[in-house]
């Protein structure tokens, strides 16, 4: 979906643009092609190793590059440190990359037998194996149910607690075997998929970062500029919908609330959604990159700059 994304960002030569999830630099390389020698491209990724891959890939471009490792949720202080006030566009391509599965060695997937770390930034926070071996049954159940939407979350949590009494659960294969015994079985989907997704989302606080990050990005984009998001599952889509409601002035409170408490300001919408074609990948794109099959693009335009 690279060309659709670049079109949706509505960028021009000489603009200052942020790729908040630089990854392997695939989108960034194309963005730099549009910005040219007079533009500035800010590369952010929470994973230092991924950022180095993107920097290496873009080492030959003419665009001025500024890069920083950390969460896109800290976009405001990061831009301020680099004396950038406003930008034309921000791209957030959420989740993890193919390289995380194939080369990170951090146990992001059950396809390889690796230590269950799962952190994008291995220098901060708690590795997954530590949490899996210390969390009580109630917490395990809550996380697997909420972030994995796993129907048999209770059985998975119980099985984790039973197995770790024998010996600590340290490797992806051990967790995948537990999930294979206890999780819901669905056609064409490995039974460990939802458990792995849940633990990865929880360990990296992915939805919290998205909530804070989407708002922070809207604060730094100039009037008429765009925020383009690629989401990969319904939990991300739900967060984006909620923040959009708030910033566009639509009340997102539950129907039974007598008064609005979500902070939506009907009279002063800050953003609007832009309808674009090609919001999902084509069949050819999916056959080239199967992990992109669930990608959905959302495009927002800034109506009013935050002072
Ligand atoms: C789907 S990949 C991006 C791929 C990239 N668009 C490309 O063309 O190669 C998502 C990237 O976001 C990074 N990431 C995840 N959460 C992040 C966060 N809160 N802040 C910044 N980067 C994050 C991951 O480390 C990963 O490299």
mmCIF file of C-alpha atoms and ligand atoms in Angstrom:
data_model
loop_
_atom_site.group_PDB
_atom_site.id
_atom_site.type_symbol
_atom_site.label_atom_id
_atom_site.label_comp_id
_atom_site.label_asym_id
_atom_site.label_seq_id
_atom_site.Cartn_x
_atom_site.Cartn_y
_atom_site.Cartn_z
ATOM 1 C CA UNK A 1 0.000 0.000 0.000
ATOM 2 C CA UNK A 2 3.040 2.261 -0.199
ATOM 3 C CA UNK A 3 1.852 4.381 -3.121
ATOM 4 C CA UNK A 4 -1.662 4.832 -1.635
ATOM 5 C CA UNK A 5 -0.092 5.885 1.678
ATOM 6 C CA UNK A 6 2.227 8.431 0.044
ATOM 7 C CA UNK A 7 -0.708 9.882 -1.933
ATOM 8 C CA UNK A 8 -2.840 10.091 1.221
ATOM 9 C CA UNK A 9 -0.105 11.966 3.100
ATOM 10 C CA UNK A 10 -0.441 14.810 0.527
ATOM 11 C CA UNK A 11 3.217 15.801 0.808
ATOM 12 C CA UNK A 12 5.325 17.990 -1.461
ATOM 13 C CA UNK A 13 8.950 18.646 -2.199
ATOM 14 C CA UNK A 14 10.533 20.699 0.623
ATOM 15 C CA UNK A 15 8.043 19.610 3.330
ATOM 16 C CA UNK A 16 8.957 18.454 6.828
ATOM 17 C CA UNK A 17 7.428 15.033 7.481
ATOM 18 C CA UNK A 18 7.556 12.408 10.253
ATOM 19 C CA UNK A 19 7.586 8.643 9.827
ATOM 20 C CA UNK A 20 6.723 7.708 13.414
ATOM 21 C CA UNK A 21 7.210 3.968 12.865
ATOM 22 C CA UNK A 22 10.172 3.923 10.499
ATOM 23 C CA UNK A 23 10.656 0.120 10.632
ATOM 24 C CA UNK A 24 12.767 -1.054 7.721
ATOM 25 C CA UNK A 25 12.363 2.307 5.991
ATOM 26 C CA UNK A 26 10.176 1.113 3.118
ATOM 27 C CA UNK A 27 7.655 3.955 3.410
ATOM 28 C CA UNK A 28 10.354 6.414 4.491
ATOM 29 C CA UNK A 29 12.380 5.795 1.332
ATOM 30 C CA UNK A 30 9.378 6.691 -0.842
ATOM 31 C CA UNK A 31 8.566 9.733 1.304
ATOM 32 C CA UNK A 32 12.154 10.972 0.884
ATOM 33 C CA UNK A 33 11.727 10.576 -2.876
ATOM 34 C CA UNK A 34 8.890 13.134 -2.760
ATOM 35 C CA UNK A 35 10.544 15.531 -0.272
ATOM 36 C CA UNK A 36 13.762 15.782 -2.288
ATOM 37 C CA UNK A 37 16.888 17.699 -1.268
ATOM 38 C CA UNK A 38 15.016 20.620 0.305
ATOM 39 C CA UNK A 39 12.802 18.531 2.590
ATOM 40 C CA UNK A 40 13.286 17.156 6.112
ATOM 41 C CA UNK A 41 12.299 13.624 7.112
ATOM 42 C CA UNK A 42 12.099 12.717 10.782
ATOM 43 C CA UNK A 43 12.466 8.986 11.456
ATOM 44 C CA UNK A 44 11.198 7.587 14.757
ATOM 45 C CA UNK A 45 11.079 3.979 15.942
ATOM 46 C CA UNK A 46 10.870 2.481 19.399
ATOM 47 C CA UNK A 47 13.313 -0.212 18.307
ATOM 48 C CA UNK A 48 16.891 1.074 17.877
ATOM 49 C CA UNK A 49 17.813 -1.873 15.675
ATOM 50 C CA UNK A 50 14.958 -1.134 13.282
ATOM 51 C CA UNK A 51 15.935 2.524 13.190
ATOM 52 C CA UNK A 52 19.486 1.561 12.123
ATOM 53 C CA UNK A 53 18.019 -0.565 9.326
ATOM 54 C CA UNK A 54 15.949 2.411 8.117
ATOM 55 C CA UNK A 55 18.939 4.791 8.389
ATOM 56 C CA UNK A 56 21.120 2.418 6.387
ATOM 57 C CA UNK A 57 18.450 2.058 3.724
ATOM 58 C CA UNK A 58 18.068 5.828 3.431
ATOM 59 C CA UNK A 59 21.774 6.629 3.622
ATOM 60 C CA UNK A 60 21.883 7.690 -0.026
ATOM 61 C CA UNK A 61 18.847 10.017 -0.110
ATOM 62 C CA UNK A 62 19.207 13.789 -0.565
ATOM 63 C CA UNK A 63 16.544 14.677 2.022
ATOM 64 C CA UNK A 64 17.837 15.867 5.399
ATOM 65 C CA UNK A 65 17.222 13.058 7.916
ATOM 66 C CA UNK A 66 16.711 13.427 11.653
ATOM 67 C CA UNK A 67 16.263 10.208 13.588
ATOM 68 C CA UNK A 68 15.427 9.278 17.135
ATOM 69 C CA UNK A 69 14.661 6.056 18.950
ATOM 70 C CA UNK A 70 11.634 6.121 21.205
ATOM 71 C CA UNK A 71 7.876 6.067 21.015
ATOM 72 C CA UNK A 72 5.986 8.305 18.601
ATOM 73 C CA UNK A 73 3.965 9.289 21.667
ATOM 74 C CA UNK A 74 6.958 11.558 22.517
ATOM 75 C CA UNK A 75 6.856 13.296 19.139
ATOM 76 C CA UNK A 76 6.333 16.749 20.702
ATOM 77 C CA UNK A 77 9.475 16.927 22.884
ATOM 78 C CA UNK A 78 11.467 15.194 20.149
ATOM 79 C CA UNK A 79 10.535 17.803 17.530
ATOM 80 C CA UNK A 80 11.097 20.627 20.011
ATOM 81 C CA UNK A 81 14.640 19.346 20.749
ATOM 82 C CA UNK A 82 15.273 19.520 17.029
ATOM 83 C CA UNK A 83 13.806 23.034 16.712
ATOM 84 C CA UNK A 84 10.871 21.865 14.582
ATOM 85 C CA UNK A 85 7.590 23.600 15.303
ATOM 86 C CA UNK A 86 5.064 22.015 12.928
ATOM 87 C CA UNK A 87 5.196 19.297 10.291
ATOM 88 C CA UNK A 88 3.195 18.666 7.118
ATOM 89 C CA UNK A 89 2.335 15.059 7.763
ATOM 90 C CA UNK A 90 2.887 12.081 10.075
ATOM 91 C CA UNK A 91 2.707 8.398 9.192
ATOM 92 C CA UNK A 92 2.017 5.718 11.824
ATOM 93 C CA UNK A 93 2.235 2.171 10.421
ATOM 94 C CA UNK A 94 1.330 0.281 13.590
ATOM 95 C CA UNK A 95 2.445 -2.975 15.142
ATOM 96 C CA UNK A 96 5.529 -5.003 14.436
ATOM 97 C CA UNK A 97 7.478 -5.706 11.295
ATOM 98 C CA UNK A 98 8.317 -8.890 9.390
ATOM 99 C CA UNK A 99 11.901 -8.365 10.474
ATOM 100 C CA UNK A 100 10.840 -8.629 14.116
ATOM 101 C CA UNK A 101 9.620 -12.161 13.432
ATOM 102 C CA UNK A 102 12.482 -13.192 11.202
ATOM 103 C CA UNK A 103 15.530 -11.541 12.731
ATOM 104 C CA UNK A 104 14.958 -9.861 16.102
ATOM 105 C CA UNK A 105 15.412 -13.019 18.219
ATOM 106 C CA UNK A 106 12.961 -11.511 20.741
ATOM 107 C CA UNK A 107 10.211 -14.100 20.656
ATOM 108 C CA UNK A 108 7.646 -11.962 18.830
ATOM 109 C CA UNK A 109 6.182 -15.023 17.097
ATOM 110 C CA UNK A 110 5.558 -18.710 17.745
ATOM 111 C CA UNK A 111 7.109 -19.515 14.360
ATOM 112 C CA UNK A 112 10.589 -19.528 15.910
ATOM 113 C CA UNK A 113 11.796 -20.924 19.222
ATOM 114 C CA UNK A 114 13.242 -17.895 21.031
ATOM 115 C CA UNK A 115 13.385 -16.347 24.483
ATOM 116 C CA UNK A 116 10.011 -14.727 25.254
ATOM 117 C CA UNK A 117 11.138 -11.107 25.415
ATOM 118 C CA UNK A 118 8.645 -9.417 23.032
ATOM 119 C CA UNK A 119 9.758 -5.840 23.740
ATOM 120 C CA UNK A 120 10.279 -3.379 20.888
ATOM 121 C CA UNK A 121 12.791 -1.636 23.131
ATOM 122 C CA UNK A 122 14.722 -4.359 24.959
ATOM 123 C CA UNK A 123 16.263 -1.721 27.273
ATOM 124 C CA UNK A 124 13.021 -0.635 28.915
ATOM 125 C CA UNK A 125 10.092 -2.323 30.601
ATOM 126 C CA UNK A 126 9.630 -5.938 31.572
ATOM 127 C CA UNK A 127 10.380 -8.895 29.268
ATOM 128 C CA UNK A 128 7.372 -11.126 28.571
ATOM 129 C CA UNK A 129 8.865 -14.238 30.252
ATOM 130 C CA UNK A 130 9.187 -12.362 33.547
ATOM 131 C CA UNK A 131 5.572 -11.207 33.454
ATOM 132 C CA UNK A 132 4.265 -14.646 32.366
ATOM 133 C CA UNK A 133 6.010 -16.264 35.338
ATOM 134 C CA UNK A 134 4.953 -13.698 37.955
ATOM 135 C CA UNK A 135 1.423 -12.524 36.973
ATOM 136 C CA UNK A 136 -1.432 -14.095 38.917
ATOM 137 C CA UNK A 137 -4.125 -16.115 37.129
ATOM 138 C CA UNK A 138 -6.584 -13.218 37.152
ATOM 139 C CA UNK A 139 -4.110 -10.858 35.462
ATOM 140 C CA UNK A 140 -3.116 -13.475 32.856
ATOM 141 C CA UNK A 141 -6.781 -14.051 32.067
ATOM 142 C CA UNK A 142 -7.558 -10.331 31.825
ATOM 143 C CA UNK A 143 -4.682 -9.652 29.401
ATOM 144 C CA UNK A 144 -5.298 -12.696 27.175
ATOM 145 C CA UNK A 145 -9.023 -11.953 27.028
ATOM 146 C CA UNK A 146 -8.776 -8.191 26.533
ATOM 147 C CA UNK A 147 -5.844 -7.926 24.115
ATOM 148 C CA UNK A 148 -6.179 -11.305 22.393
ATOM 149 C CA UNK A 149 -9.974 -11.629 22.438
ATOM 150 C CA UNK A 150 -9.265 -15.305 23.054
ATOM 151 C CA UNK A 151 -12.465 -17.237 23.822
ATOM 152 C CA UNK A 152 -10.674 -19.818 25.953
ATOM 153 C CA UNK A 153 -8.607 -17.253 27.850
ATOM 154 C CA UNK A 154 -9.494 -18.849 31.199
ATOM 155 C CA UNK A 155 -8.172 -22.229 30.077
ATOM 156 C CA UNK A 156 -4.996 -20.659 28.640
ATOM 157 C CA UNK A 157 -4.374 -18.755 31.901
ATOM 158 C CA UNK A 158 -4.978 -21.899 33.973
ATOM 159 C CA UNK A 159 -2.647 -23.937 31.785
ATOM 160 C CA UNK A 160 0.105 -21.276 32.076
ATOM 161 C CA UNK A 161 -0.203 -21.345 35.868
ATOM 162 C CA UNK A 162 -0.140 -25.174 35.924
ATOM 163 C CA UNK A 163 2.883 -25.461 33.598
ATOM 164 C CA UNK A 164 5.004 -22.805 35.267
ATOM 165 C CA UNK A 165 4.744 -24.709 38.560
ATOM 166 C CA UNK A 166 6.746 -27.488 36.859
ATOM 167 C CA UNK A 167 9.340 -25.050 35.475
ATOM 168 C CA UNK A 168 9.415 -21.381 34.391
ATOM 169 C CA UNK A 169 8.029 -20.667 30.908
ATOM 170 C CA UNK A 170 10.896 -19.020 29.044
ATOM 171 C CA UNK A 171 10.599 -19.847 25.349
ATOM 172 C CA UNK A 172 8.080 -19.257 22.571
ATOM 173 C CA UNK A 173 7.724 -22.992 21.908
ATOM 174 C CA UNK A 174 6.650 -23.615 25.512
ATOM 175 C CA UNK A 175 3.976 -20.899 25.335
ATOM 176 C CA UNK A 176 2.835 -22.069 21.891
ATOM 177 C CA UNK A 177 2.412 -25.634 23.220
ATOM 178 C CA UNK A 178 0.321 -24.390 26.142
ATOM 179 C CA UNK A 179 -1.872 -22.338 23.811
ATOM 180 C CA UNK A 180 -2.191 -25.250 21.372
ATOM 181 C CA UNK A 181 -3.672 -27.343 24.210
ATOM 182 C CA UNK A 182 -5.909 -24.698 25.731
ATOM 183 C CA UNK A 183 -6.832 -22.027 23.157
ATOM 184 C CA UNK A 184 -9.726 -21.912 20.749
ATOM 185 C CA UNK A 185 -9.005 -23.783 17.482
ATOM 186 C CA UNK A 186 -10.002 -21.970 14.303
ATOM 187 C CA UNK A 187 -9.487 -22.924 10.698
ATOM 188 C CA UNK A 188 -6.244 -21.563 9.182
ATOM 189 C CA UNK A 189 -5.253 -19.762 12.400
ATOM 190 C CA UNK A 190 -2.645 -21.209 14.764
ATOM 191 C CA UNK A 191 -4.219 -21.530 18.249
ATOM 192 C CA UNK A 192 -1.349 -19.522 19.778
ATOM 193 C CA UNK A 193 -1.953 -16.456 17.560
ATOM 194 C CA UNK A 194 -4.264 -14.617 19.951
ATOM 195 C CA UNK A 195 -2.264 -15.392 23.091
ATOM 196 C CA UNK A 196 0.947 -14.096 21.478
ATOM 197 C CA UNK A 197 -0.833 -10.983 20.193
ATOM 198 C CA UNK A 198 -2.278 -10.279 23.638
ATOM 199 C CA UNK A 199 1.023 -10.574 25.477
ATOM 200 C CA UNK A 200 2.910 -8.491 22.883
ATOM 201 C CA UNK A 201 0.290 -5.705 23.048
ATOM 202 C CA UNK A 202 0.352 -5.736 26.849
ATOM 203 C CA UNK A 203 4.144 -5.848 27.283
ATOM 204 C CA UNK A 204 4.591 -2.873 24.926
ATOM 205 C CA UNK A 205 1.441 -1.011 26.049
ATOM 206 C CA UNK A 206 0.668 -0.682 22.347
ATOM 207 C CA UNK A 207 -2.856 0.682 22.763
ATOM 208 C CA UNK A 208 -1.816 3.231 25.409
ATOM 209 C CA UNK A 209 0.991 4.434 23.125
ATOM 210 C CA UNK A 210 -1.491 4.711 20.254
ATOM 211 C CA UNK A 211 -3.984 6.686 22.361
ATOM 212 C CA UNK A 212 -1.335 9.164 23.546
ATOM 213 C CA UNK A 213 0.538 9.151 20.234
ATOM 214 C CA UNK A 214 -2.429 9.886 17.980
ATOM 215 C CA UNK A 215 -3.302 12.973 20.037
ATOM 216 C CA UNK A 216 0.326 14.130 20.210
ATOM 217 C CA UNK A 217 0.732 13.763 16.426
ATOM 218 C CA UNK A 218 -2.393 15.860 15.766
ATOM 219 C CA UNK A 219 -0.870 18.595 17.971
ATOM 220 C CA UNK A 220 2.249 18.955 15.816
ATOM 221 C CA UNK A 221 0.734 18.822 12.325
ATOM 222 C CA UNK A 222 0.047 22.162 10.642
ATOM 223 C CA UNK A 223 -3.416 23.217 9.451
ATOM 224 C CA UNK A 224 -4.344 21.275 6.321
ATOM 225 C CA UNK A 225 -1.668 18.645 7.048
ATOM 226 C CA UNK A 226 -2.425 14.957 7.463
ATOM 227 C CA UNK A 227 -2.050 12.059 9.853
ATOM 228 C CA UNK A 228 -2.092 8.697 8.078
ATOM 229 C CA UNK A 229 -2.530 5.524 10.118
ATOM 230 C CA UNK A 230 -2.248 1.879 9.121
ATOM 231 C CA UNK A 231 -4.018 -0.386 11.612
ATOM 232 C CA UNK A 232 -3.879 -4.202 11.635
ATOM 233 C CA UNK A 233 -6.546 -5.389 14.069
ATOM 234 C CA UNK A 234 -9.843 -4.354 15.608
ATOM 235 C CA UNK A 235 -8.327 -3.208 18.927
ATOM 236 C CA UNK A 236 -6.165 -0.614 17.159
ATOM 237 C CA UNK A 237 -9.124 0.388 14.964
ATOM 238 C CA UNK A 238 -11.266 0.928 18.073
ATOM 239 C CA UNK A 239 -8.685 3.209 19.709
ATOM 240 C CA UNK A 240 -8.354 5.249 16.488
ATOM 241 C CA UNK A 241 -12.151 5.559 16.262
ATOM 242 C CA UNK A 242 -12.373 6.756 19.885
ATOM 243 C CA UNK A 243 -9.648 9.400 19.559
ATOM 244 C CA UNK A 244 -11.098 10.544 16.234
ATOM 245 C CA UNK A 245 -14.523 11.009 17.855
ATOM 246 C CA UNK A 246 -12.978 13.104 20.593
ATOM 247 C CA UNK A 247 -10.842 15.300 18.323
ATOM 248 C CA UNK A 248 -13.524 15.743 15.689
ATOM 249 C CA UNK A 249 -16.007 16.928 18.282
ATOM 250 C CA UNK A 250 -18.239 13.858 18.214
ATOM 251 C CA UNK A 251 -19.211 12.708 21.666
ATOM 252 C CA UNK A 252 -17.812 9.244 22.337
ATOM 253 C CA UNK A 253 -19.506 8.715 25.723
ATOM 254 C CA UNK A 254 -21.690 5.647 26.294
ATOM 255 C CA UNK A 255 -25.356 6.309 25.455
ATOM 256 C CA UNK A 256 -26.495 6.086 29.071
ATOM 257 C CA UNK A 257 -24.216 8.968 30.215
ATOM 258 C CA UNK A 258 -26.409 11.994 31.040
ATOM 259 C CA UNK A 259 -23.508 14.441 30.396
ATOM 260 C CA UNK A 260 -20.590 14.330 27.983
ATOM 261 C CA UNK A 261 -17.412 13.364 29.816
ATOM 262 C CA UNK A 262 -15.117 12.477 26.942
ATOM 263 C CA UNK A 263 -13.967 16.045 26.312
ATOM 264 C CA UNK A 264 -15.384 16.284 22.777
ATOM 265 C CA UNK A 265 -15.975 19.865 21.697
ATOM 266 C CA UNK A 266 -18.722 19.872 19.040
ATOM 267 C CA UNK A 267 -18.158 23.507 18.128
ATOM 268 C CA UNK A 268 -14.416 23.267 17.639
ATOM 269 C CA UNK A 269 -13.452 20.094 15.769
ATOM 270 C CA UNK A 270 -9.674 19.764 15.482
ATOM 271 C CA UNK A 271 -9.585 17.095 12.781
ATOM 272 C CA UNK A 272 -11.736 15.578 10.052
ATOM 273 C CA UNK A 273 -11.508 12.230 8.301
ATOM 274 C CA UNK A 274 -10.566 12.226 4.612
ATOM 275 C CA UNK A 275 -12.186 9.566 2.481
ATOM 276 C CA UNK A 276 -9.614 7.987 0.196
ATOM 277 C CA UNK A 277 -9.683 5.029 -2.170
ATOM 278 C CA UNK A 278 -7.378 2.014 -1.702
ATOM 279 C CA UNK A 279 -7.772 1.789 2.086
ATOM 280 C CA UNK A 280 -6.970 -1.936 2.075
ATOM 281 C CA UNK A 281 -4.219 -3.846 0.251
ATOM 282 C CA UNK A 282 -4.950 -5.407 -3.141
ATOM 283 C CA UNK A 283 -4.846 -9.183 -3.772
ATOM 284 C CA UNK A 284 -1.416 -8.812 -5.432
ATOM 285 C CA UNK A 285 -0.055 -6.878 -2.435
ATOM 286 C CA UNK A 286 -1.373 -9.557 -0.062
ATOM 287 C CA UNK A 287 0.234 -12.350 -2.088
ATOM 288 C CA UNK A 288 3.583 -10.470 -1.967
ATOM 289 C CA UNK A 289 3.265 -9.672 1.750
ATOM 290 C CA UNK A 290 0.657 -11.860 3.534
ATOM 291 C CA UNK A 291 1.101 -10.040 6.873
ATOM 292 C CA UNK A 292 -0.413 -6.925 5.222
ATOM 293 C CA UNK A 293 -3.745 -8.693 4.635
ATOM 294 C CA UNK A 294 -5.476 -7.039 7.581
ATOM 295 C CA UNK A 295 -4.073 -3.523 6.999
ATOM 296 C CA UNK A 296 -6.579 -0.659 6.980
ATOM 297 C CA UNK A 297 -5.661 2.929 6.215
ATOM 298 C CA UNK A 298 -7.260 5.915 7.975
ATOM 299 C CA UNK A 299 -6.492 9.476 6.908
ATOM 300 C CA UNK A 300 -7.142 12.556 9.057
ATOM 301 C CA UNK A 301 -6.721 16.240 8.189
ATOM 302 C CA UNK A 302 -5.916 18.912 10.740
ATOM 303 C CA UNK A 303 -8.520 21.697 10.770
ATOM 304 C CA UNK A 304 -7.099 23.851 13.520
ATOM 305 C CA UNK A 305 -3.590 24.099 14.946
ATOM 306 C CA UNK A 306 -3.294 23.640 18.666
ATOM 307 C CA UNK A 307 -1.648 26.636 20.303
HETATM 308 C C1 LIG B 1 4.767 -2.241 10.631
HETATM 309 S S1 LIG B 1 6.354 -1.727 11.150
HETATM 310 C C2 LIG B 1 6.657 -0.324 10.139
HETATM 311 C C3 LIG B 1 7.172 -0.667 8.792
HETATM 312 C C4 LIG B 1 7.609 0.545 7.979
HETATM 313 N N1 LIG B 1 6.476 1.378 7.624
HETATM 314 C C5 LIG B 1 8.376 0.129 6.749
HETATM 315 O O1 LIG B 1 8.024 0.599 5.655
HETATM 316 O O2 LIG B 1 9.331 -0.634 6.866
HETATM 317 C C6 LIG B 1 6.021 -0.989 12.684
HETATM 318 C C7 LIG B 1 7.247 -0.393 13.379
HETATM 319 O O3 LIG B 1 6.760 0.403 14.453
HETATM 320 C C8 LIG B 1 7.642 0.290 15.540
HETATM 321 N N2 LIG B 1 6.881 0.678 16.739
HETATM 322 C C9 LIG B 1 5.966 -0.042 17.435
HETATM 323 N N3 LIG B 1 5.442 0.713 18.418
HETATM 324 C C10 LIG B 1 6.024 1.936 18.328
HETATM 325 C C11 LIG B 1 5.897 3.152 19.060
HETATM 326 N N4 LIG B 1 5.023 3.284 20.080
HETATM 327 N N5 LIG B 1 6.658 4.214 18.685
HETATM 328 C C12 LIG B 1 7.519 4.126 17.639
HETATM 329 N N6 LIG B 1 7.696 2.992 16.928
HETATM 330 C C13 LIG B 1 6.942 1.910 17.257
HETATM 331 C C14 LIG B 1 8.110 -1.143 15.506
HETATM 332 O O4 LIG B 1 9.358 -1.275 16.140
HETATM 333 C C15 LIG B 1 8.198 -1.399 13.985
HETATM 334 O O5 LIG B 1 9.492 -1.163 13.519
#
